[in-house]
Coordinates of C-alpha atoms and ligand atoms in Angstrom, one line a residue:
M29 CA -8.4 42.7 -16.7
A30 CA -7.2 40.7 -13.6
L31 CA -10.8 40.1 -12.8
R32 CA -11.5 38.8 -16.3
V33 CA -8.5 36.4 -16.1
A34 CA -9.6 35.2 -12.7
S35 CA -13.1 34.7 -13.9
R36 CA -11.9 32.6 -16.9
K37 CA -9.9 30.5 -14.6
T38 CA -12.8 29.9 -12.3
L39 CA -14.9 28.9 -15.2
A40 CA -12.3 26.4 -16.4
H41 CA -12.0 24.9 -12.9
A42 CA -15.7 24.7 -12.5
R43 CA -15.9 22.8 -15.9
L44 CA -13.3 20.3 -14.5
G45 CA -15.1 20.1 -11.2
L46 CA -11.8 20.9 -9.5
G47 CA -12.4 24.4 -8.3
F48 CA -11.6 23.4 -4.7
L49 CA -8.0 23.0 -5.8
Q50 CA -7.6 26.5 -7.1
S51 CA -6.2 28.2 -4.1
R52 CA -4.5 25.2 -2.5
S53 CA -0.7 25.0 -2.6
L54 CA 0.7 21.6 -3.7
Q55 CA 2.0 19.4 -0.9
T56 CA 4.8 17.2 -2.0
L57 CA 5.2 13.6 -0.9
T58 CA 8.3 12.3 0.9
L59 CA 9.8 8.9 1.4
P60 CA 8.9 7.7 4.8
D61 CA 11.5 6.3 7.2
I62 CA 11.5 2.6 8.1
S63 CA 11.5 2.0 11.8
Y64 CA 14.1 -0.9 11.7
D65 CA 17.4 -1.4 9.9
Y66 CA 17.5 -2.8 6.4
G67 CA 19.2 -6.0 7.6
A68 CA 16.9 -6.5 10.6
L69 CA 14.5 -8.8 8.7
E70 CA 17.2 -11.3 7.7
P71 CA 17.2 -14.1 6.9
A72 CA 13.5 -13.8 5.8
I73 CA 14.3 -10.7 3.6
S74 CA 17.8 -9.7 2.8
G75 CA 19.2 -6.2 3.7
E76 CA 20.1 -5.7 0.1
I77 CA 16.5 -6.2 -1.0
M78 CA 15.2 -3.9 1.7
Q79 CA 17.6 -1.1 0.9
L80 CA 17.0 -1.2 -2.9
H81 CA 13.2 -1.6 -2.4
H82 CA 13.0 1.4 -0.1
Q83 CA 15.7 3.8 -1.5
K84 CA 15.2 3.0 -5.2
H85 CA 11.8 1.6 -5.9
H86 CA 9.7 3.4 -3.3
Q87 CA 11.7 6.6 -3.9
T88 CA 10.9 6.4 -7.6
Y89 CA 7.1 6.2 -6.9
V90 CA 7.4 9.2 -4.7
T91 CA 9.4 11.2 -7.3
N92 CA 7.1 10.3 -10.1
D93 CA 4.0 11.0 -8.2
N94 CA 5.3 14.4 -7.2
K95 CA 6.0 15.1 -10.9
A96 CA 2.5 14.0 -11.9
L97 CA 0.9 16.0 -9.1
E98 CA 2.7 19.1 -10.3
Q99 CA 1.6 18.5 -13.9
L100 CA -1.9 18.0 -12.6
Q101 CA -1.9 21.3 -10.8
D102 CA -0.6 23.0 -13.9
A103 CA -3.2 21.3 -16.1
I104 CA -6.0 22.3 -13.6
T105 CA -4.8 25.9 -13.5
K106 CA -4.9 26.0 -17.3
G107 CA -8.3 24.2 -17.5
D108 CA -6.6 21.6 -19.6
A109 CA -9.1 18.7 -19.3
P110 CA -7.3 16.3 -21.7
S111 CA -4.1 16.6 -19.7
V112 CA -5.9 16.0 -16.5
A113 CA -7.4 12.9 -17.9
K114 CA -4.1 11.7 -19.3
L115 CA -2.4 12.0 -15.9
Q116 CA -4.8 9.6 -14.1
S117 CA -2.8 6.4 -14.9
A118 CA 0.5 7.9 -13.6
L119 CA -1.2 9.2 -10.5
K120 CA -2.8 5.8 -9.8
F121 CA 0.4 3.9 -10.5
N122 CA 2.9 6.1 -8.6
G123 CA 0.4 7.2 -5.9
G124 CA -0.6 3.6 -5.4
G125 CA 3.1 2.6 -5.2
H126 CA 3.7 5.2 -2.5
I127 CA 0.5 4.2 -0.5
N128 CA 1.2 0.4 -0.8
H129 CA 4.9 0.6 0.2
S130 CA 4.2 2.9 3.1
I131 CA 1.9 0.2 4.5
F132 CA 4.2 -2.6 3.6
W133 CA 7.1 -1.3 5.7
K134 CA 4.8 -1.1 8.7
N135 CA 3.5 -4.6 8.0
L136 CA 7.0 -6.0 8.7
T137 CA 9.1 -6.1 11.8
P138 CA 12.2 -8.0 13.0
V139 CA 11.7 -11.2 14.9
S140 CA 13.3 -9.5 17.9
H141 CA 10.4 -7.0 17.9
G142 CA 7.6 -9.6 17.6
G143 CA 7.8 -10.3 13.9
G144 CA 5.8 -13.4 13.0
E145 CA 4.1 -13.6 16.4
P146 CA 0.4 -14.4 15.6
P147 CA -2.2 -11.8 16.7
H148 CA -3.8 -12.2 20.0
G149 CA -7.2 -10.8 20.9
S150 CA -9.9 -9.8 18.5
L151 CA -8.0 -10.0 15.2
G152 CA -6.9 -13.5 16.0
W153 CA -10.5 -14.5 16.8
A154 CA -11.7 -12.9 13.6
I155 CA -9.1 -14.8 11.5
D156 CA -10.3 -18.1 13.0
A157 CA -13.9 -17.2 12.5
N158 CA -13.4 -16.0 8.8
F159 CA -10.8 -18.5 7.6
G160 CA -10.8 -21.4 10.1
S161 CA -7.3 -20.8 11.4
M162 CA -4.1 -18.7 10.9
E163 CA -2.6 -21.6 8.9
A164 CA -5.6 -21.5 6.6
L165 CA -5.3 -17.8 6.1
I166 CA -1.6 -18.1 5.3
K167 CA -2.3 -20.9 2.9
K168 CA -5.0 -18.9 1.1
M169 CA -3.0 -15.7 0.8
N170 CA 0.1 -17.6 -0.4
A171 CA -1.9 -19.4 -3.0
E172 CA -3.5 -16.2 -4.3
G173 CA -0.1 -14.4 -4.2
A174 CA 1.6 -17.3 -6.1
A175 CA -1.2 -17.3 -8.7
L176 CA -1.1 -13.6 -9.4
Q177 CA 0.0 -13.0 -12.9
G178 CA 2.5 -10.3 -13.5
S179 CA 3.1 -7.8 -10.6
G180 CA 0.8 -6.9 -7.8
W181 CA -0.2 -7.3 -4.2
V182 CA -2.1 -9.8 -2.0
W183 CA -4.0 -8.2 0.9
L184 CA -5.8 -9.1 4.1
G185 CA -8.3 -6.3 4.4
L186 CA -11.2 -5.4 6.6
D187 CA -14.5 -4.5 5.0
K188 CA -15.4 -1.7 7.3
E189 CA -19.1 -1.7 6.2
F190 CA -19.7 -5.4 6.9
K191 CA -17.0 -5.7 9.6
R192 CA -15.5 -8.8 8.0
L193 CA -12.1 -9.8 6.9
V194 CA -11.4 -10.3 3.2
I195 CA -8.5 -11.6 1.0
E196 CA -8.0 -9.6 -2.2
T197 CA -5.3 -9.2 -4.8
T198 CA -4.6 -6.1 -6.8
P199 CA -2.6 -5.8 -10.0
N200 CA 0.4 -3.4 -10.5
Q201 CA 0.3 -0.8 -7.8
D202 CA -3.4 -0.5 -7.4
P203 CA -4.2 0.1 -3.7
L204 CA -6.8 -2.0 -2.0
V205 CA -9.3 0.8 -2.0
T206 CA -9.7 0.3 -5.8
K207 CA -11.5 -3.0 -4.9
G208 CA -14.0 -1.3 -2.7
A209 CA -14.3 2.0 -0.9
S210 CA -14.9 0.4 2.5
L211 CA -11.8 -1.9 2.4
L212 CA -9.1 -1.1 4.9
P213 CA -5.7 -2.8 4.3
L214 CA -4.5 -4.6 7.4
L215 CA -1.7 -6.5 5.7
G216 CA -0.3 -6.2 2.2
I217 CA 2.3 -8.5 0.7
D218 CA 4.3 -7.1 -2.2
V219 CA 4.5 -9.8 -4.9
W220 CA 6.5 -7.8 -7.4
E221 CA 9.7 -9.5 -8.4
H222 CA 11.7 -6.6 -7.0
A223 CA 10.5 -7.7 -3.5
Y224 CA 12.2 -11.1 -3.7
Y225 CA 14.1 -11.9 -6.8
L226 CA 17.7 -11.0 -5.6
Q227 CA 17.3 -13.5 -2.8
Y228 CA 14.7 -16.1 -3.9
K229 CA 15.2 -15.9 -7.7
N230 CA 12.1 -17.2 -9.4
V231 CA 10.9 -19.2 -6.4
K232 CA 8.1 -16.9 -5.3
P233 CA 6.4 -19.6 -3.0
D234 CA 9.6 -19.6 -0.8
Y235 CA 9.4 -15.8 -0.4
L236 CA 5.7 -16.1 0.4
N237 CA 6.4 -18.8 3.0
N238 CA 9.2 -16.9 4.7
I239 CA 7.7 -13.5 4.8
W240 CA 5.3 -14.6 7.6
K241 CA 8.2 -14.9 9.9
V242 CA 8.5 -11.1 10.0
V243 CA 4.9 -10.0 9.7
N244 CA 4.0 -7.3 12.2
W245 CA 0.6 -8.6 13.5
K246 CA 0.6 -6.0 16.3
Y247 CA 0.2 -3.3 13.7
A248 CA -2.6 -5.1 11.9
S249 CA -4.3 -5.8 15.2
E250 CA -4.2 -2.1 16.2
L251 CA -5.9 -1.2 12.9
Y252 CA -8.5 -3.9 13.3
E253 CA -9.2 -3.0 17.0
K254 CA -9.7 0.6 16.1
E255 CA -12.4 -0.3 13.6
C256 CA -13.9 -3.2 15.5
P257 CA -13.3 -2.4 19.2
T258 CA -13.6 -5.3 21.6
E259 CA -16.8 -4.9 23.7
R260 CA -16.0 -4.8 27.3
D261 CA -18.4 -5.2 30.2
Ligands
LIG329 FE1 7.6 -3.1 -4.1

């Protein structure tokens, strides 16, 4: 009997194309720590915003993604294809929220730790080559962020296939990879109202102008250098 049950399960998994998950235990997501104090980005971003953003908003994406992952595992175990399909939007939204915010905290750093210091070396040269100058890049990202309707993100990404920098926007919590499998996020700016409204009210352009004062270009440069190592003699 046990064999028959196992065999039915295997067939169900095979039908869903998810057999590889059958014997894996579910690994839950956790809220990552931020490497600086909530108030350390002031005056560019208030400590109150940072605390709520991290402890409430990001935590909610983590909690809801864990719930959806648990439901997914249950649906897969039962071979319940409609439930698997139904869970996709919750997984994209909450999983994307977790992915994007985990990058966002690393994209920022206090001024005392180099926040806002423009990138030196190969990323700095690539920005000049692709966009003309750092000022031109900031202007373009701010314009795209300001023009984004509803909630979403504006990204500086690296197209790993063509080794070139790109500016993209994504709606809601869609991660950059939804715009192309070869896109690596170097810098993501959260343009949801929860990222600025308590401090900047409805003046999104002021938030976008000020966030550059605490951008961690060192982190973006390390990612870039890893994919596009500087050739040395
Ligand atoms: Fe956010």
